[in-house]
PDB file of C-alpha atoms in Angstrom:
ATOM      1  CA  UNK A   7       0.000   0.000   0.000  1.00  0.00           C
ATOM      2  CA  UNK A   8       2.850   2.367   0.840  1.00  0.00           C
ATOM      3  CA  UNK A   9       4.351   1.662  -2.575  1.00  0.00           C
ATOM      4  CA  UNK A  10       1.150   2.768  -4.331  1.00  0.00           C
ATOM      5  CA  UNK A  11       0.893   5.933  -2.227  1.00  0.00           C
ATOM      6  CA  UNK A  12       4.475   6.929  -3.057  1.00  0.00           C
ATOM      7  CA  UNK A  13       3.868   6.030  -6.702  1.00  0.00           C
ATOM      8  CA  UNK A  14       0.754   8.250  -6.728  1.00  0.00           C
ATOM      9  CA  UNK A  15       2.432  11.253  -5.091  1.00  0.00           C
ATOM     10  CA  UNK A  16       5.553  10.849  -7.216  1.00  0.00           C
ATOM     11  CA  UNK A  17       3.540  11.092 -10.423  1.00  0.00           C
ATOM     12  CA  UNK A  18       1.822  14.246  -9.209  1.00  0.00           C
ATOM     13  CA  UNK A  19       4.857  16.163  -7.961  1.00  0.00           C
ATOM     14  CA  UNK A  20       8.112  14.587  -9.095  1.00  0.00           C
ATOM     15  CA  UNK A  21       7.205  13.285 -12.556  1.00  0.00           C
ATOM     16  CA  UNK A  22       4.714  16.017 -13.444  1.00  0.00           C
ATOM     17  CA  UNK A  23       3.909  15.923 -17.143  1.00  0.00           C
ATOM     18  CA  UNK A  24       3.737  19.671 -17.663  1.00  0.00           C
ATOM     19  CA  UNK A  25       6.512  21.081 -15.517  1.00  0.00           C
ATOM     20  CA  UNK A  26       9.011  18.208 -15.489  1.00  0.00           C
ATOM     21  CA  UNK A  27       8.404  16.274 -18.720  1.00  0.00           C
ATOM     22  CA  UNK A  28       7.188  19.349 -20.659  1.00  0.00           C
ATOM     23  CA  UNK A  29       4.234  17.582 -22.288  1.00  0.00           C
ATOM     24  CA  UNK A  30       0.774  19.084 -22.702  1.00  0.00           C
ATOM     25  CA  UNK A  31       1.949  22.679 -22.907  1.00  0.00           C
ATOM     26  CA  UNK A  32      -0.619  23.752 -25.527  1.00  0.00           C
ATOM     27  CA  UNK A  33      -3.717  23.356 -23.315  1.00  0.00           C
ATOM     28  CA  UNK A  34      -1.665  24.429 -20.307  1.00  0.00           C
ATOM     29  CA  UNK A  35      -0.814  27.819 -21.794  1.00  0.00           C
ATOM     30  CA  UNK A  36      -3.997  28.215 -23.827  1.00  0.00           C
ATOM     31  CA  UNK A  37      -6.685  27.284 -21.313  1.00  0.00           C
ATOM     32  CA  UNK A  38      -5.191  28.621 -18.107  1.00  0.00           C
ATOM     33  CA  UNK A  39      -6.060  32.300 -18.396  1.00  0.00           C
ATOM     34  CA  UNK A  40      -9.139  31.896 -16.149  1.00  0.00           C
ATOM     35  CA  UNK A  41      -9.656  29.524 -13.250  1.00  0.00           C
ATOM     36  CA  UNK A  42     -13.014  28.278 -14.590  1.00  0.00           C
ATOM     37  CA  UNK A  43     -11.509  27.359 -17.940  1.00  0.00           C
ATOM     38  CA  UNK A  44      -8.509  25.704 -16.270  1.00  0.00           C
ATOM     39  CA  UNK A  45     -10.731  23.585 -14.038  1.00  0.00           C
ATOM     40  CA  UNK A  46     -12.935  22.593 -16.970  1.00  0.00           C
ATOM     41  CA  UNK A  47      -9.962  21.686 -19.166  1.00  0.00           C
ATOM     42  CA  UNK A  48      -8.342  19.778 -16.319  1.00  0.00           C
ATOM     43  CA  UNK A  49     -11.398  17.667 -15.629  1.00  0.00           C
ATOM     44  CA  UNK A  50     -12.027  17.098 -19.331  1.00  0.00           C
ATOM     45  CA  UNK A  51      -8.431  15.968 -19.822  1.00  0.00           C
ATOM     46  CA  UNK A  52      -8.598  13.817 -16.690  1.00  0.00           C
ATOM     47  CA  UNK A  53     -11.735  12.113 -17.961  1.00  0.00           C
ATOM     48  CA  UNK A  54     -10.220  11.422 -21.379  1.00  0.00           C
ATOM     49  CA  UNK A  55      -6.923  10.204 -19.908  1.00  0.00           C
ATOM     50  CA  UNK A  56      -8.648   7.893 -17.442  1.00  0.00           C
ATOM     51  CA  UNK A  57     -11.101   6.376 -19.934  1.00  0.00           C
ATOM     52  CA  UNK A  58      -8.576   6.066 -22.728  1.00  0.00           C
ATOM     53  CA  UNK A  59      -5.921   4.554 -20.439  1.00  0.00           C
ATOM     54  CA  UNK A  60      -8.369   1.892 -19.294  1.00  0.00           C
ATOM     55  CA  UNK A  61      -9.481   1.116 -22.820  1.00  0.00           C
ATOM     56  CA  UNK A  62      -5.986   1.229 -24.265  1.00  0.00           C
ATOM     57  CA  UNK A  63      -4.549  -1.132 -21.655  1.00  0.00           C
ATOM     58  CA  UNK A  64      -7.374  -3.598 -22.256  1.00  0.00           C
ATOM     59  CA  UNK A  65      -7.108  -3.207 -26.037  1.00  0.00           C
ATOM     60  CA  UNK A  66      -3.357  -3.719 -25.967  1.00  0.00           C
ATOM     61  CA  UNK A  67      -3.290  -6.815 -23.748  1.00  0.00           C
ATOM     62  CA  UNK A  68      -6.419  -8.538 -25.038  1.00  0.00           C
ATOM     63  CA  UNK A  69      -6.367  -7.704 -28.759  1.00  0.00           C
ATOM     64  CA  UNK A  70      -3.053  -6.311 -30.036  1.00  0.00           C
ATOM     65  CA  UNK A  71      -0.655  -8.606 -28.205  1.00  0.00           C
ATOM     66  CA  UNK A  72      -2.549 -11.915 -28.707  1.00  0.00           C
ATOM     67  CA  UNK A  73      -3.066 -11.174 -32.403  1.00  0.00           C
ATOM     68  CA  UNK A  74       0.517  -9.914 -32.822  1.00  0.00           C
ATOM     69  CA  UNK A  75      -0.677  -6.522 -34.094  1.00  0.00           C
ATOM     70  CA  UNK A  76       1.611  -4.391 -31.955  1.00  0.00           C
ATOM     71  CA  UNK A  77       2.612  -2.287 -34.961  1.00  0.00           C
ATOM     72  CA  UNK A  78      -0.953  -0.866 -34.993  1.00  0.00           C
ATOM     73  CA  UNK A  79      -0.655   0.407 -31.418  1.00  0.00           C
ATOM     74  CA  UNK A  80      -0.317   4.151 -32.124  1.00  0.00           C
ATOM     75  CA  UNK A  81      -3.121   4.161 -34.710  1.00  0.00           C
ATOM     76  CA  UNK A  82      -5.421   2.227 -32.391  1.00  0.00           C
ATOM     77  CA  UNK A  83      -4.548   4.516 -29.502  1.00  0.00           C
ATOM     78  CA  UNK A  84      -5.311   7.656 -31.502  1.00  0.00           C
ATOM     79  CA  UNK A  85      -8.625   6.183 -32.606  1.00  0.00           C
ATOM     80  CA  UNK A  86      -9.663   5.321 -29.041  1.00  0.00           C
ATOM     81  CA  UNK A  87      -8.562   8.742 -27.768  1.00  0.00           C
ATOM     82  CA  UNK A  88     -10.504  10.486 -30.558  1.00  0.00           C
ATOM     83  CA  UNK A  89     -13.647   8.518 -29.740  1.00  0.00           C
ATOM     84  CA  UNK A  90     -13.237   9.371 -26.032  1.00  0.00           C
ATOM     85  CA  UNK A  91     -12.892  13.080 -26.812  1.00  0.00           C
ATOM     86  CA  UNK A  92     -15.912  13.032 -29.132  1.00  0.00           C
ATOM     87  CA  UNK A  93     -17.950  11.293 -26.437  1.00  0.00           C
ATOM     88  CA  UNK A  94     -16.865  13.918 -23.905  1.00  0.00           C
ATOM     89  CA  UNK A  95     -17.701  16.725 -26.337  1.00  0.00           C
ATOM     90  CA  UNK A  96     -21.233  15.356 -26.876  1.00  0.00           C
ATOM     91  CA  UNK A  97     -21.785  14.944 -23.138  1.00  0.00           C
ATOM     92  CA  UNK A  98     -20.520  18.459 -22.351  1.00  0.00           C
ATOM     93  CA  UNK A  99     -22.598  20.018 -25.119  1.00  0.00           C
ATOM     94  CA  UNK A 100     -25.751  18.428 -23.669  1.00  0.00           C
ATOM     95  CA  UNK A 101     -25.045  18.710 -19.927  1.00  0.00           C
ATOM     96  CA  UNK A 102     -22.942  21.867 -19.555  1.00  0.00           C
ATOM     97  CA  UNK A 103     -23.220  24.238 -22.519  1.00  0.00           C
ATOM     98  CA  UNK A 104     -21.437  26.993 -20.580  1.00  0.00           C
ATOM     99  CA  UNK A 105     -18.365  24.851 -19.983  1.00  0.00           C
ATOM    100  CA  UNK A 106     -18.561  23.649 -23.579  1.00  0.00           C
ATOM    101  CA  UNK A 107     -18.407  27.272 -24.793  1.00  0.00           C
ATOM    102  CA  UNK A 108     -15.673  28.180 -22.283  1.00  0.00           C
ATOM    103  CA  UNK A 109     -13.401  25.393 -23.487  1.00  0.00           C
ATOM    104  CA  UNK A 110     -14.083  26.255 -27.122  1.00  0.00           C
ATOM    105  CA  UNK A 111     -11.362  25.095 -29.471  1.00  0.00           C
ATOM    106  CA  UNK A 112      -9.342  23.492 -26.664  1.00  0.00           C
ATOM    107  CA  UNK A 113     -11.849  20.675 -26.186  1.00  0.00           C
ATOM    108  CA  UNK A 114     -11.211  19.020 -29.575  1.00  0.00           C
ATOM    109  CA  UNK A 115      -7.504  19.727 -29.101  1.00  0.00           C
ATOM    110  CA  UNK A 116      -7.451  17.216 -26.239  1.00  0.00           C
ATOM    111  CA  UNK A 117      -7.207  14.621 -28.997  1.00  0.00           C
ATOM    112  CA  UNK A 118      -3.828  15.974 -30.042  1.00  0.00           C
ATOM    113  CA  UNK A 119      -2.633  16.672 -26.510  1.00  0.00           C
ATOM    114  CA  UNK A 120       0.591  14.724 -26.231  1.00  0.00           C
ATOM    115  CA  UNK A 121      -0.058  14.036 -22.537  1.00  0.00           C
ATOM    116  CA  UNK A 122      -3.180  12.061 -23.368  1.00  0.00           C
ATOM    117  CA  UNK A 123      -1.169   9.752 -25.628  1.00  0.00           C
ATOM    118  CA  UNK A 124       1.978   9.764 -23.481  1.00  0.00           C
ATOM    119  CA  UNK A 125       0.354   8.481 -20.290  1.00  0.00           C
ATOM    120  CA  UNK A 126      -0.844   5.157 -21.775  1.00  0.00           C
ATOM    121  CA  UNK A 127       2.404   4.754 -23.719  1.00  0.00           C
ATOM    122  CA  UNK A 128       4.572   5.424 -20.655  1.00  0.00           C
ATOM    123  CA  UNK A 129       2.560   2.944 -18.595  1.00  0.00           C
ATOM    124  CA  UNK A 130       2.880   0.402 -21.393  1.00  0.00           C
ATOM    125  CA  UNK A 131       6.651   0.820 -21.723  1.00  0.00           C
ATOM    126  CA  UNK A 132       7.034   0.641 -17.929  1.00  0.00           C
ATOM    127  CA  UNK A 133       5.148  -2.715 -18.014  1.00  0.00           C
ATOM    128  CA  UNK A 134       2.535  -1.559 -15.522  1.00  0.00           C
ATOM    129  CA  UNK A 135      -0.183  -4.013 -14.668  1.00  0.00           C
ATOM    130  CA  UNK A 136      -3.831  -2.915 -14.839  1.00  0.00           C
ATOM    131  CA  UNK A 137      -4.031  -1.395 -11.320  1.00  0.00           C
ATOM    132  CA  UNK A 138      -0.721   0.412 -11.748  1.00  0.00           C
ATOM    133  CA  UNK A 139      -1.837   1.717 -15.131  1.00  0.00           C
ATOM    134  CA  UNK A 140      -5.073   3.052 -13.607  1.00  0.00           C
ATOM    135  CA  UNK A 141      -3.154   4.670 -10.731  1.00  0.00           C
ATOM    136  CA  UNK A 142      -0.676   6.140 -13.186  1.00  0.00           C
ATOM    137  CA  UNK A 143      -3.420   7.689 -15.300  1.00  0.00           C
ATOM    138  CA  UNK A 144      -5.209   9.115 -12.253  1.00  0.00           C
ATOM    139  CA  UNK A 145      -2.054  10.467 -10.608  1.00  0.00           C
ATOM    140  CA  UNK A 146      -0.663  11.959 -13.819  1.00  0.00           C
ATOM    141  CA  UNK A 147      -4.047  13.602 -14.423  1.00  0.00           C
ATOM    142  CA  UNK A 148      -4.078  14.939 -10.855  1.00  0.00           C
ATOM    143  CA  UNK A 149      -0.644  16.443 -11.487  1.00  0.00           C
ATOM    144  CA  UNK A 150      -1.943  18.030 -14.691  1.00  0.00           C
ATOM    145  CA  UNK A 151      -4.962  19.393 -12.802  1.00  0.00           C
ATOM    146  CA  UNK A 152      -2.868  20.715  -9.916  1.00  0.00           C
ATOM    147  CA  UNK A 153      -0.507  22.611 -12.193  1.00  0.00           C
ATOM    148  CA  UNK A 154      -3.340  23.962 -14.375  1.00  0.00           C
ATOM    149  CA  UNK A 155      -5.218  25.352 -11.359  1.00  0.00           C
ATOM    150  CA  UNK A 156      -2.114  26.808  -9.693  1.00  0.00           C
ATOM    151  CA  UNK A 157      -1.037  28.468 -12.932  1.00  0.00           C
ATOM    152  CA  UNK A 158      -4.540  29.829 -13.629  1.00  0.00           C
ATOM    153  CA  UNK A 159      -4.568  31.409 -10.161  1.00  0.00           C
ATOM    154  CA  UNK A 160      -1.148  32.956 -10.793  1.00  0.00           C
ATOM    155  CA  UNK A 161      -2.238  34.254 -14.215  1.00  0.00           C
ATOM    156  CA  UNK A 162      -5.303  35.900 -12.716  1.00  0.00           C
ATOM    157  CA  UNK A 163      -3.026  37.668 -10.222  1.00  0.00           C
ATOM    158  CA  UNK A 164      -0.614  38.698 -12.987  1.00  0.00           C
ATOM    159  CA  UNK A 165      -3.436  40.481 -14.844  1.00  0.00           C
ATOM    160  CA  UNK A 166      -4.020  42.770 -11.858  1.00  0.00           C
ATOM    161  CA  UNK A 167      -0.306  43.211 -11.108  1.00  0.00           C
ATOM    162  CA  UNK A 168       1.960  46.020 -12.221  1.00  0.00           C
ATOM    163  CA  UNK A 169       4.202  44.200 -14.695  1.00  0.00           C
ATOM    164  CA  UNK A 170       6.917  46.212 -16.469  1.00  0.00           C
ATOM    165  CA  UNK A 171       6.089  46.896 -20.115  1.00  0.00           C
ATOM    166  CA  UNK A 172       8.777  44.646 -21.684  1.00  0.00           C
ATOM    167  CA  UNK A 173       7.514  41.689 -19.627  1.00  0.00           C
ATOM    168  CA  UNK A 174       3.781  42.093 -20.213  1.00  0.00           C
ATOM    169  CA  UNK A 175       1.938  39.302 -22.009  1.00  0.00           C
ATOM    170  CA  UNK A 176       3.796  36.185 -23.070  1.00  0.00           C
ATOM    171  CA  UNK A 177       7.186  36.991 -21.466  1.00  0.00           C
ATOM    172  CA  UNK A 178       5.872  37.126 -17.895  1.00  0.00           C
ATOM    173  CA  UNK A 179       3.803  33.984 -18.505  1.00  0.00           C
ATOM    174  CA  UNK A 180       6.839  32.060 -19.761  1.00  0.00           C
ATOM    175  CA  UNK A 181       8.985  33.345 -16.884  1.00  0.00           C
ATOM    176  CA  UNK A 182       6.307  32.197 -14.434  1.00  0.00           C
ATOM    177  CA  UNK A 183       6.125  28.754 -16.042  1.00  0.00           C
ATOM    178  CA  UNK A 184       9.918  28.497 -15.864  1.00  0.00           C
ATOM    179  CA  UNK A 185       9.943  29.338 -12.162  1.00  0.00           C
ATOM    180  CA  UNK A 186       7.164  26.837 -11.485  1.00  0.00           C
ATOM    181  CA  UNK A 187       9.118  24.199 -13.398  1.00  0.00           C
ATOM    182  CA  UNK A 188      12.248  24.878 -11.349  1.00  0.00           C
ATOM    183  CA  UNK A 189      10.152  24.572  -8.196  1.00  0.00           C
ATOM    184  CA  UNK A 190       8.669  21.239  -9.242  1.00  0.00           C
ATOM    185  CA  UNK A 191      12.066  19.928 -10.311  1.00  0.00           C
ATOM    186  CA  UNK A 192      13.210  20.690  -6.769  1.00  0.00           C
ATOM    187  CA  UNK A 193      11.017  17.796  -5.624  1.00  0.00           C
ATOM    188  CA  UNK A 194      13.384  15.484  -7.517  1.00  0.00           C
ATOM    189  CA  UNK A 195      16.233  16.693  -5.304  1.00  0.00           C
ATOM    190  CA  UNK A 196      14.274  15.734  -2.202  1.00  0.00           C
ATOM    191  CA  UNK A 197      13.829  12.200  -3.460  1.00  0.00           C
ATOM    192  CA  UNK A 198      17.531  11.735  -4.204  1.00  0.00           C
ATOM    193  CA  UNK A 199      18.528  12.745  -0.643  1.00  0.00           C
TER     194      UNK A 199
END
């Protein structure tokens, strides 16, 4: 049990996909200008990652491997991820039209989010069993959500701050992301001690 807890926390803080592995930067920078949008994008991405990781693990171990069709893995993964995103888009359009409008173009872009494809591939290459794969997808998604919400809060404060003219806009955002990344990489130093 302790192993799974450390595994879960490690994937949130130490192996964070955005700030340590630098994956998923497009929705991170694009949908984090407001806290509502960041929360919506985070939960939408979490849903897609969780569902697609479950389906992809099952698809890989029960169809691709027994039939020796491993070379179709990436194509099959993209197809399953696209179907998951389309399902989410239909559900959001019917249940929460406000969130659907807030996410706008970023909702279909979840399909091309490299984090969504990387999480199942990383768990596959690490030879995680089903439970570990589920924990990996949940913890990696929690790390994505944590960073999105923290950064959205910081960006809302930056808007009301007195930022020098040369740093306004994209420069201060990129500097902030860099400092957050350095902070999260500091967690790696704690583990090595």
